Short mmCIF file of C-alpha atoms in Angstrom, two decimals:
data_model
loop_
_atom_site.label_atom_id
_atom_site.label_comp_id
_atom_site.label_asym_id
_atom_site.label_seq_id
_atom_site.Cartn_x
_atom_site.Cartn_y
_atom_site.Cartn_z
CA MET V 1 0.00 0.00 0.00
CA LYS V 2 1.30 3.44 -0.99
CA LEU V 3 1.02 6.39 1.39
CA ARG V 4 0.63 9.82 -0.21
CA LEU V 5 0.22 13.39 1.04
CA HIS V 6 -2.24 15.58 -0.85
CA PRO V 7 -0.67 18.85 -2.15
CA ILE V 8 -3.29 20.90 -0.27
CA LEU V 9 -1.60 19.87 2.98
CA ALA V 10 1.35 22.18 2.22
CA PRO V 11 -0.51 25.52 2.55
CA PHE V 12 -2.81 24.04 5.18
CA PHE V 13 0.05 23.01 7.45
CA LEU V 14 1.97 26.23 6.68
CA VAL V 15 -0.91 28.22 8.17
CA LEU V 16 -1.01 25.87 11.17
CA MET V 17 2.72 26.26 11.74
CA VAL V 18 2.49 30.05 11.62
CA THR V 19 -0.60 30.34 13.79
CA GLY V 20 -0.32 27.33 16.08
CA GLY V 21 3.33 26.43 16.28
CA LEU V 22 5.32 23.34 15.31
CA ALA V 23 3.97 21.20 18.18
CA PHE V 24 0.38 21.83 17.09
CA TYR V 25 1.32 21.00 13.49
CA ALA V 26 2.91 17.70 14.59
CA ILE V 27 -0.14 16.69 16.67
CA VAL V 28 -2.51 17.40 13.77
CA PHE V 29 -0.40 15.37 11.33
CA ILE V 30 -0.05 12.39 13.69
CA SER V 31 -3.78 12.55 14.43
CA LEU V 32 -4.61 12.41 10.72
CA LEU V 33 -2.31 9.41 10.28
CA PHE V 34 -3.94 7.65 13.24
CA HIS V 35 -7.41 8.39 11.87
CA GLU V 36 -6.51 6.97 8.47
CA ALA V 37 -4.89 3.92 10.04
CA GLY V 38 -8.33 3.14 11.45
CA HIS V 39 -9.76 3.09 7.93
CA VAL V 40 -6.94 0.88 6.65
CA VAL V 41 -7.36 -1.65 9.48
CA ALA V 42 -11.13 -1.71 8.92
CA ALA V 43 -10.64 -2.25 5.18
CA LYS V 44 -8.25 -5.15 5.82
CA MET V 45 -10.70 -6.70 8.29
CA ALA V 46 -13.50 -6.33 5.72
CA GLY V 47 -11.45 -8.18 3.11
CA MET V 48 -10.79 -5.13 0.92
CA LYS V 49 -7.50 -4.56 -0.85
CA VAL V 50 -6.17 -1.05 -0.21
CA ARG V 51 -4.03 0.18 -3.10
CA SER V 52 -3.08 3.57 -1.66
CA CYS V 53 -3.87 6.04 1.11
CA THR V 54 -3.79 9.79 0.55
CA ILE V 55 -3.69 11.99 3.64
CA MET V 56 -6.09 14.95 3.41
CA PRO V 57 -6.70 17.89 5.79
CA TYR V 58 -9.76 16.12 7.24
CA GLY V 59 -8.38 12.58 7.35
CA GLY V 60 -7.62 10.70 4.20
CA GLU V 61 -8.82 8.87 1.14
CA LEU V 62 -8.33 5.16 0.51
CA ARG V 63 -8.03 3.89 -3.02
CA ILE V 64 -9.84 0.55 -3.03
CA PRO V 65 -10.37 -1.08 -6.44
CA ASP V 66 -14.10 -1.68 -7.13
CA ARG V 67 -15.04 -0.21 -3.75
CA HIS V 68 -18.73 0.05 -4.67
CA SER V 69 -18.94 -3.64 -5.56
CA TYR V 70 -18.57 -4.57 -1.89
CA GLY V 71 -21.55 -4.99 0.42
CA LYS V 72 -23.15 -2.26 2.53
CA ARG V 73 -21.82 -3.58 5.82
CA GLN V 74 -18.26 -3.69 4.52
CA ARG V 75 -18.36 -0.11 3.22
CA VAL V 76 -20.02 1.24 6.35
CA PHE V 77 -17.46 -0.60 8.48
CA VAL V 78 -14.60 1.00 6.55
CA ALA V 79 -16.25 4.45 6.76
CA VAL V 80 -16.54 4.32 10.55
CA GLY V 81 -13.06 2.86 11.02
CA GLY V 82 -11.43 6.30 11.02
CA PRO V 83 -13.83 7.92 13.51
CA ILE V 84 -13.48 4.89 15.80
CA ALA V 85 -9.68 5.28 15.76
CA THR V 86 -10.01 9.01 16.49
CA ALA V 87 -12.51 8.31 19.28
CA ILE V 88 -10.05 5.85 20.86
CA LEU V 89 -7.28 8.45 20.73
CA LEU V 90 -9.65 11.03 22.21
CA LEU V 91 -10.57 8.65 25.04
CA LEU V 92 -6.91 7.94 25.81
CA SER V 93 -6.10 11.65 25.84
CA THR V 94 -8.84 12.27 28.42
CA LEU V 95 -7.83 9.33 30.64
CA PHE V 96 -4.11 10.09 30.81
CA SER V 97 -2.45 13.39 31.65
CA PHE V 98 0.67 14.47 29.74
CA PRO V 99 2.12 17.67 28.20
CA GLY V 100 -0.04 18.92 25.33
CA ASP V 101 -3.03 16.74 26.21
CA GLU V 102 -5.44 19.69 25.97
CA GLN V 103 -4.37 20.37 22.39
CA LEU V 104 -4.65 16.68 21.57
CA ILE V 105 -8.19 16.57 22.97
CA ARG V 106 -9.24 19.61 20.93
CA ILE V 107 -7.73 18.24 17.73
CA GLN V 108 -9.31 14.77 18.12
CA THR V 109 -12.68 16.37 18.88
CA ALA V 110 -12.43 18.57 15.78
CA ILE V 111 -11.39 15.67 13.51
CA LEU V 112 -14.12 13.42 14.92
CA LEU V 113 -16.92 15.98 14.61
CA LEU V 114 -15.81 17.02 11.12
CA ASN V 115 -15.73 13.46 9.80
CA LEU V 116 -19.13 12.62 11.27
CA LEU V 117 -20.78 15.35 9.20
CA PRO V 118 -23.27 13.73 6.77
CA ILE V 119 -21.66 15.03 3.58
CA LEU V 120 -19.39 13.39 1.03
CA PRO V 121 -16.55 12.53 1.00
CA LEU V 122 -16.47 12.67 4.81
CA ASP V 123 -16.95 9.46 6.77
CA GLY V 124 -20.48 10.33 7.91
CA GLY V 125 -21.55 10.94 4.33
CA GLN V 126 -19.84 7.74 3.12
CA ALA V 127 -21.62 5.66 5.76
CA ILE V 128 -25.07 7.17 5.13
CA CYS V 129 -24.69 6.95 1.35
CA ALA V 130 -23.71 3.27 1.61
CA MET V 131 -26.73 2.54 3.85
CA LEU V 132 -29.14 4.30 1.46
CA GLU V 133 -27.87 2.58 -1.67
CA THR V 134 -29.62 -0.42 -3.18
CA HIS V 135 -28.41 -2.59 -6.03
CA GLU V 136 -31.04 -1.16 -8.37
CA ARG V 137 -30.68 2.51 -7.35
CA LYS V 138 -27.01 2.68 -6.37
CA TYR V 139 -26.00 5.32 -8.89
CA LYS V 140 -29.14 7.44 -8.45
CA VAL V 141 -28.70 7.52 -4.68
CA ARG V 142 -25.02 8.43 -4.97
CA SER V 143 -25.76 11.18 -7.52
CA ALA V 144 -28.49 12.62 -5.30
CA TYR V 145 -26.20 12.55 -2.27
CA LEU V 146 -23.47 14.30 -4.23
CA VAL V 147 -25.94 17.07 -5.13
CA PHE V 148 -26.92 17.33 -1.47
CA SER V 149 -23.27 17.57 -0.39
CA ILE V 150 -22.51 20.22 -3.03
CA SER V 151 -25.49 22.30 -1.91
CA VAL V 152 -24.47 22.14 1.76
CA LEU V 153 -20.86 23.04 1.01
CA LEU V 154 -21.90 25.96 -1.20
CA ALA V 155 -24.00 27.31 1.67
CA VAL V 156 -21.14 26.81 4.15
CA THR V 157 -18.72 28.61 1.80
CA LEU V 158 -21.03 31.62 1.54
CA LEU V 159 -21.42 31.72 5.32
CA LEU V 160 -17.65 31.62 5.87
CA LEU V 161 -16.76 34.39 3.40
CA PRO V 162 -17.81 37.34 5.63
CA GLY V 163 -15.61 35.99 8.44
CA LEU V 164 -12.31 36.26 6.56
CA PRO V 165 -9.46 36.21 7.43
CA GLU V 166 -10.34 34.36 10.67
CA THR V 167 -12.24 31.66 8.77
CA VAL V 168 -9.58 31.07 6.11
CA LEU V 169 -8.75 27.48 7.18
CA PHE V 170 -12.41 26.46 7.29
CA LEU V 171 -13.03 28.18 3.96
CA VAL V 172 -10.14 26.37 2.27
CA LEU V 173 -11.39 23.06 3.64
CA ALA V 174 -14.98 23.74 2.52
CA LEU V 175 -13.81 24.71 -0.99
CA PHE V 176 -11.60 21.61 -1.19
CA LEU V 177 -14.52 19.34 -0.25
CA LEU V 178 -16.77 21.24 -2.66
CA PHE V 179 -14.43 20.70 -5.61
CA GLN V 180 -14.05 17.03 -4.68
CA ASN V 181 -17.82 16.57 -4.83
CA ILE V 182 -18.15 18.50 -8.09
CA SER V 183 -15.42 16.35 -9.65
CA ALA V 184 -17.09 13.14 -8.42
CA PHE V 185 -20.44 14.33 -9.80
CA LYS V 186 -18.94 15.16 -13.21
CA PHE V 187 -17.28 11.75 -13.54
CA ARG V 188 -20.09 9.64 -12.02
CA LYS V 189 -21.32 8.41 -15.44
CA TYR V 190 -17.83 7.27 -16.45
CA GLU V 191 -17.52 5.38 -13.16
CA GLN V 192 -20.91 3.77 -13.73
CA ALA V 193 -20.03 2.77 -17.31
CA TYR V 194 -16.72 1.29 -16.15
CA GLU V 195 -18.36 -0.78 -13.43
CA GLN V 196 -21.05 -2.05 -15.82
CA LEU V 197 -18.44 -2.98 -18.43
CA LYS V 198 -16.35 -4.83 -15.87
CA ARG V 199 -19.42 -6.66 -14.61
CA LYS V 200 -20.22 -7.83 -18.15
CA GLN V 201 -16.66 -9.06 -18.64
CA LEU V 202 -16.88 -11.12 -15.44
CA THR V 203 -20.25 -12.61 -16.40
CA PRO V 204 -19.76 -15.90 -18.30
#
């Protein structure tokens, strides 16, 4: 499995280093790795082959070949793997006292709450989308959920604009998620055609 860092992390972490210090930057980065490790472990337990893992500002993105061909329970299990890992780290940080534990608690809480939001591609959105999908309406449900996520993120972006420059990190994150959803919506038909073609090739 290949581990990658998304290019958006460079300006994101640069702002964190300037505003929060190197220690804060290190805690955020380690927390993101721990969160994504939860997804990887869950994917392995669910019998999925993880090709790569890209670390994002909110967690990460696993590249799993034919992800949508797996069952609902498997995909939901993988989606909640990251939040479970973050929740464990949050619990440990509240049970044990050590230097920087307050920062660690705040960061885990932020990562956990962010990823539980019911929008794509966040873990909450992935889990809900998987639960709503049926074999017959899989693509329609996913397309509708992408439209919902785009609408929510557009509204959030507009709400954050008047708060600049204080809201710059949240605005960058909202725009990043927005563009991810727009890209997924634009290429949804190609993904559908690819899956259907592969299914026909596997059918004797």
